[in-house]
PDB file of C-alpha atoms in Angstrom:
ATOM      1  CA  MET R 125      -8.257 -17.896  -6.008  1.00  0.00           C
ATOM      2  CA  LYS R 126      -7.341 -17.916  -2.905  1.00  0.00           C
ATOM      3  CA  LYS R 127      -7.858 -13.470  -1.821  1.00  0.00           C
ATOM      4  CA  SER R 128      -6.175 -10.802  -0.290  1.00  0.00           C
ATOM      5  CA  VAL R 129      -7.220  -9.793   3.019  1.00  0.00           C
ATOM      6  CA  PHE R 130      -7.786  -5.947   4.124  1.00  0.00           C
ATOM      7  CA  TYR R 131      -7.091  -5.860   7.466  1.00  0.00           C
ATOM      8  CA  HIS R 132      -7.944  -2.413   9.207  1.00  0.00           C
ATOM      9  CA  ALA R 133      -8.876  -1.039  12.462  1.00  0.00           C
ATOM     10  CA  GLY R 134     -11.354   1.403  11.723  1.00  0.00           C
ATOM     11  CA  CYS R 135      -9.728   4.777  11.897  1.00  0.00           C
ATOM     12  CA  PRO R 136      -9.445   7.466   9.440  1.00  0.00           C
ATOM     13  CA  VAL R 137      -6.005   6.864   7.281  1.00  0.00           C
ATOM     14  CA  CYS R 138      -7.414   2.318   7.240  1.00  0.00           C
ATOM     15  CA  LEU R 139     -10.537   4.111   5.957  1.00  0.00           C
ATOM     16  CA  SER R 140      -8.912   5.646   3.268  1.00  0.00           C
ATOM     17  CA  ALA R 141      -7.067   3.088   1.967  1.00  0.00           C
ATOM     18  CA  GLU R 142     -10.226   0.481   2.108  1.00  0.00           C
ATOM     19  CA  HIS R 143     -11.097   2.815  -0.155  1.00  0.00           C
ATOM     20  CA  GLU R 144      -8.290   3.333  -2.513  1.00  0.00           C
ATOM     21  CA  ILE R 145      -8.259  -0.577  -3.120  1.00  0.00           C
ATOM     22  CA  LEU R 146     -11.350  -1.220  -3.255  1.00  0.00           C
ATOM     23  CA  GLU R 147     -10.665   1.074  -6.428  1.00  0.00           C
ATOM     24  CA  LEU R 148      -8.451   0.285  -8.003  1.00  0.00           C
ATOM     25  CA  MET R 149      -8.692  -4.113  -6.540  1.00  0.00           C
ATOM     26  CA  ASP R 150     -10.948  -6.432  -7.453  1.00  0.00           C
ATOM     27  CA  PRO R 151     -13.431  -6.026  -4.390  1.00  0.00           C
ATOM     28  CA  ALA R 152     -14.527  -9.444  -4.736  1.00  0.00           C
ATOM     29  CA  THR R 153     -10.991 -10.601  -4.056  1.00  0.00           C
ATOM     30  CA  ILE R 154     -10.701  -9.481  -1.436  1.00  0.00           C
ATOM     31  CA  ASP R 155     -11.598  -9.968   2.290  1.00  0.00           C
ATOM     32  CA  VAL R 156     -12.139  -6.863   4.647  1.00  0.00           C
ATOM     33  CA  VAL R 157     -11.291  -6.964   8.113  1.00  0.00           C
ATOM     34  CA  HIS R 158     -12.045  -4.968  11.218  1.00  0.00           C
ATOM     35  CA  LEU R 159      -9.662  -5.794  14.190  1.00  0.00           C
ATOM     36  CA  GLY R 160     -11.373  -3.272  16.094  1.00  0.00           C
ATOM     37  CA  GLU R 161     -14.460  -5.700  15.494  1.00  0.00           C
ATOM     38  CA  GLU R 162     -13.107  -8.848  14.965  1.00  0.00           C
ATOM     39  CA  LYS R 163     -10.329  -8.718  18.473  1.00  0.00           C
ATOM     40  CA  SER R 164      -9.992 -12.607  17.430  1.00  0.00           C
ATOM     41  CA  LYS R 165      -8.406 -12.097  14.397  1.00  0.00           C
ATOM     42  CA  ILE R 166      -5.119  -9.581  16.068  1.00  0.00           C
ATOM     43  CA  GLN R 167      -3.601 -12.775  16.290  1.00  0.00           C
ATOM     44  CA  ASP R 168      -4.454 -14.441  12.859  1.00  0.00           C
ATOM     45  CA  ALA R 169      -3.120 -10.762  11.263  1.00  0.00           C
ATOM     46  CA  GLU R 170       0.137 -11.843  13.687  1.00  0.00           C
ATOM     47  CA  ASN R 171       0.753 -14.311  12.129  1.00  0.00           C
ATOM     48  CA  ALA R 172       0.452 -13.245   8.213  1.00  0.00           C
ATOM     49  CA  GLY R 173       3.037 -10.962   9.265  1.00  0.00           C
ATOM     50  CA  VAL R 174       1.330  -7.461   9.774  1.00  0.00           C
ATOM     51  CA  LYS R 175       3.026  -4.628  11.669  1.00  0.00           C
ATOM     52  CA  SER R 176       0.386  -2.097  11.263  1.00  0.00           C
ATOM     53  CA  VAL R 177      -2.821  -1.127  10.329  1.00  0.00           C
ATOM     54  CA  PRO R 178      -3.827  -0.905   6.893  1.00  0.00           C
ATOM     55  CA  ALA R 179      -2.329  -3.575   5.916  1.00  0.00           C
ATOM     56  CA  LEU R 180      -3.463  -5.958   2.885  1.00  0.00           C
ATOM     57  CA  VAL R 181      -1.379  -9.712   3.112  1.00  0.00           C
ATOM     58  CA  THR R 182      -1.556 -10.661  -0.650  1.00  0.00           C
ATOM     59  CA  PRO R 183      -2.637 -14.408  -1.492  1.00  0.00           C
ATOM     60  CA  THR R 184       1.398 -14.839  -2.237  1.00  0.00           C
ATOM     61  CA  GLY R 185       1.727 -13.658   1.777  1.00  0.00           C
ATOM     62  CA  ASN R 186       3.139 -10.777   1.287  1.00  0.00           C
ATOM     63  CA  VAL R 187       2.290  -8.025   3.787  1.00  0.00           C
ATOM     64  CA  LEU R 188       1.737  -3.998   1.896  1.00  0.00           C
ATOM     65  CA  HIS R 189       1.585  -2.229   4.907  1.00  0.00           C
ATOM     66  CA  ILE R 190       0.460   1.238   3.501  1.00  0.00           C
ATOM     67  CA  ASN R 191       1.027   4.527   4.966  1.00  0.00           C
ATOM     68  CA  TYR R 192       0.431   4.602   8.373  1.00  0.00           C
ATOM     69  CA  GLY R 193      -2.558   4.286  10.882  1.00  0.00           C
ATOM     70  CA  ALA R 194      -1.348   2.588  14.249  1.00  0.00           C
ATOM     71  CA  SER R 195       0.724  -0.400  15.118  1.00  0.00           C
ATOM     72  CA  MET R 196      -0.345  -3.454  16.089  1.00  0.00           C
ATOM     73  CA  ALA R 197      -0.203  -2.576  19.652  1.00  0.00           C
ATOM     74  CA  ASP R 198      -2.560  -0.154  19.132  1.00  0.00           C
ATOM     75  CA  VAL R 199      -5.047  -2.357  18.646  1.00  0.00           C
ATOM     76  CA  LYS R 200      -4.940  -5.205  20.927  1.00  0.00           C
ATOM     77  CA  ASN R 201      -5.246  -2.007  23.280  1.00  0.00           C
TER      78      ASN R 201
ATOM     79  CA  MET F  81      -8.924   6.168 -17.527  1.00  0.00           C
ATOM     80  CA  LYS F  82      -6.366   8.148 -15.793  1.00  0.00           C
ATOM     81  CA  LYS F  83      -3.530   5.618 -14.281  1.00  0.00           C
ATOM     82  CA  SER F  84      -2.466   5.301 -11.044  1.00  0.00           C
ATOM     83  CA  VAL F  85       1.696   5.994 -10.471  1.00  0.00           C
ATOM     84  CA  PHE F  86       3.664   3.880  -8.338  1.00  0.00           C
ATOM     85  CA  TYR F  87       7.041   5.779  -7.588  1.00  0.00           C
ATOM     86  CA  HIS F  88       9.576   3.594  -5.910  1.00  0.00           C
ATOM     87  CA  ALA F  89      13.646   4.135  -7.023  1.00  0.00           C
ATOM     88  CA  GLY F  90      14.665   1.023  -7.129  1.00  0.00           C
ATOM     89  CA  CYS F  91      15.456  -0.111  -3.145  1.00  0.00           C
ATOM     90  CA  PRO F  92      14.525  -4.290  -2.130  1.00  0.00           C
ATOM     91  CA  VAL F  93      11.643  -2.800  -0.640  1.00  0.00           C
ATOM     92  CA  CYS F  94      10.316  -0.614  -3.289  1.00  0.00           C
ATOM     93  CA  LEU F  95      10.719  -3.979  -6.207  1.00  0.00           C
ATOM     94  CA  SER F  96       9.137  -6.673  -4.014  1.00  0.00           C
ATOM     95  CA  ALA F  97       5.672  -3.639  -3.479  1.00  0.00           C
ATOM     96  CA  GLU F  98       6.397  -3.462  -6.859  1.00  0.00           C
ATOM     97  CA  HIS F  99       5.612  -6.798  -7.399  1.00  0.00           C
ATOM     98  CA  GLU F 100       2.521  -6.944  -5.817  1.00  0.00           C
ATOM     99  CA  ILE F 101       0.993  -4.287  -6.845  1.00  0.00           C
ATOM    100  CA  LEU F 102       1.378  -5.331 -10.138  1.00  0.00           C
ATOM    101  CA  GLU F 103       0.322  -8.655  -9.715  1.00  0.00           C
ATOM    102  CA  LEU F 104      -3.425  -7.402  -8.040  1.00  0.00           C
ATOM    103  CA  MET F 105      -3.605  -4.797  -9.937  1.00  0.00           C
ATOM    104  CA  ASP F 106      -4.272  -4.583 -14.182  1.00  0.00           C
ATOM    105  CA  PRO F 107      -0.712  -3.835 -15.266  1.00  0.00           C
ATOM    106  CA  ALA F 108      -2.142  -2.009 -17.247  1.00  0.00           C
ATOM    107  CA  THR F 109      -3.253   1.108 -15.101  1.00  0.00           C
ATOM    108  CA  ILE F 110      -0.485   1.950 -13.494  1.00  0.00           C
ATOM    109  CA  ASP F 111       2.830   3.875 -14.590  1.00  0.00           C
ATOM    110  CA  VAL F 112       5.800   2.764 -13.025  1.00  0.00           C
ATOM    111  CA  VAL F 113       8.422   5.128 -12.249  1.00  0.00           C
ATOM    112  CA  HIS F 114      11.650   5.378 -11.281  1.00  0.00           C
ATOM    113  CA  LEU F 115      12.894   7.746  -9.364  1.00  0.00           C
ATOM    114  CA  GLY F 116      16.716   7.368  -9.160  1.00  0.00           C
ATOM    115  CA  GLU F 117      16.527   7.204 -13.008  1.00  0.00           C
ATOM    116  CA  GLU F 118      14.359   9.104 -13.637  1.00  0.00           C
ATOM    117  CA  LYS F 119      15.078  12.043 -11.390  1.00  0.00           C
ATOM    118  CA  SER F 120      13.138  14.982 -13.573  1.00  0.00           C
ATOM    119  CA  LYS F 121       9.827  13.442 -12.064  1.00  0.00           C
ATOM    120  CA  ILE F 122      10.717  13.579  -8.687  1.00  0.00           C
ATOM    121  CA  GLN F 123       9.509  16.713  -7.494  1.00  0.00           C
ATOM    122  CA  ASP F 124       6.321  15.506  -9.654  1.00  0.00           C
ATOM    123  CA  ALA F 125       6.217  12.828  -7.572  1.00  0.00           C
ATOM    124  CA  GLU F 126       6.816  15.763  -4.629  1.00  0.00           C
ATOM    125  CA  ASN F 127       4.356  17.920  -5.614  1.00  0.00           C
ATOM    126  CA  ALA F 128       1.529  14.653  -5.397  1.00  0.00           C
ATOM    127  CA  GLY F 129       2.168  14.277  -1.809  1.00  0.00           C
ATOM    128  CA  VAL F 130       5.189  11.280  -2.126  1.00  0.00           C
ATOM    129  CA  LYS F 131       6.581  12.133   1.472  1.00  0.00           C
ATOM    130  CA  SER F 132       8.507   8.185   0.950  1.00  0.00           C
ATOM    131  CA  VAL F 133       9.283   6.026  -1.931  1.00  0.00           C
ATOM    132  CA  PRO F 134       6.953   2.780  -2.926  1.00  0.00           C
ATOM    133  CA  ALA F 135       4.343   4.478  -3.220  1.00  0.00           C
ATOM    134  CA  LEU F 136       1.167   4.548  -5.208  1.00  0.00           C
ATOM    135  CA  VAL F 137      -0.707   7.070  -6.358  1.00  0.00           C
ATOM    136  CA  THR F 138      -4.056   6.292  -7.669  1.00  0.00           C
ATOM    137  CA  PRO F 139      -6.471   8.240 -10.335  1.00  0.00           C
ATOM    138  CA  THR F 140      -8.014  10.258  -7.865  1.00  0.00           C
ATOM    139  CA  GLY F 141      -4.891  12.350  -6.605  1.00  0.00           C
ATOM    140  CA  ASN F 142      -4.401   9.962  -3.125  1.00  0.00           C
ATOM    141  CA  VAL F 143      -1.255   8.650  -1.813  1.00  0.00           C
ATOM    142  CA  LEU F 144      -0.745   5.075  -0.312  1.00  0.00           C
ATOM    143  CA  HIS F 145       2.595   4.556   0.835  1.00  0.00           C
ATOM    144  CA  ILE F 146       3.306   1.577   0.527  1.00  0.00           C
ATOM    145  CA  ASN F 147       5.826  -0.242   3.301  1.00  0.00           C
ATOM    146  CA  TYR F 148       8.528   2.007   3.834  1.00  0.00           C
ATOM    147  CA  GLY F 149      11.420   1.653   1.513  1.00  0.00           C
ATOM    148  CA  ALA F 150      12.921   5.240   0.942  1.00  0.00           C
ATOM    149  CA  SER F 151      12.209   9.419   1.972  1.00  0.00           C
ATOM    150  CA  MET F 152      12.406  12.081  -0.911  1.00  0.00           C
ATOM    151  CA  ALA F 153      14.801  12.712   0.641  1.00  0.00           C
ATOM    152  CA  ASP F 154      16.946   9.704   0.084  1.00  0.00           C
ATOM    153  CA  VAL F 155      16.131   9.906  -2.843  1.00  0.00           C
ATOM    154  CA  LYS F 156      17.221  13.206  -3.960  1.00  0.00           C
ATOM    155  CA  ASN F 157      20.426  12.004  -2.686  1.00  0.00           C
TER     156      ASN F 157
END
């Protein structure tokens, strides 16, 4: 099964959302990507349609932006 | 087990998010509340901390605001 990807940038809002998402969904179905630590993946996230983090990209390619932690512009800096 | 509650107001953003959430999580663990049709539940949602819809209130009481469909002020009108 294709996995969901949870993108975050380590901010408190992100970590709180990550904790909840991993509780609610099967953790085995989610890849967690910390864009602050893996800046090479920022382009992947933007290509997937991620506008802000935290965000969950689903197996069908839809993007669920959760709460509002930081814009992608902030993540790059 | 205490259920999550997914609040929405029937807008396209809400319905898209609802579809994704019900795919990703076990639907048996989620109550879906349409605030446009059940206005009596708007107060419950506000008490839970819901600021905009669609939003998922988790069993632990945290609120995940997903994308951004409509503010609670819009839902009341």
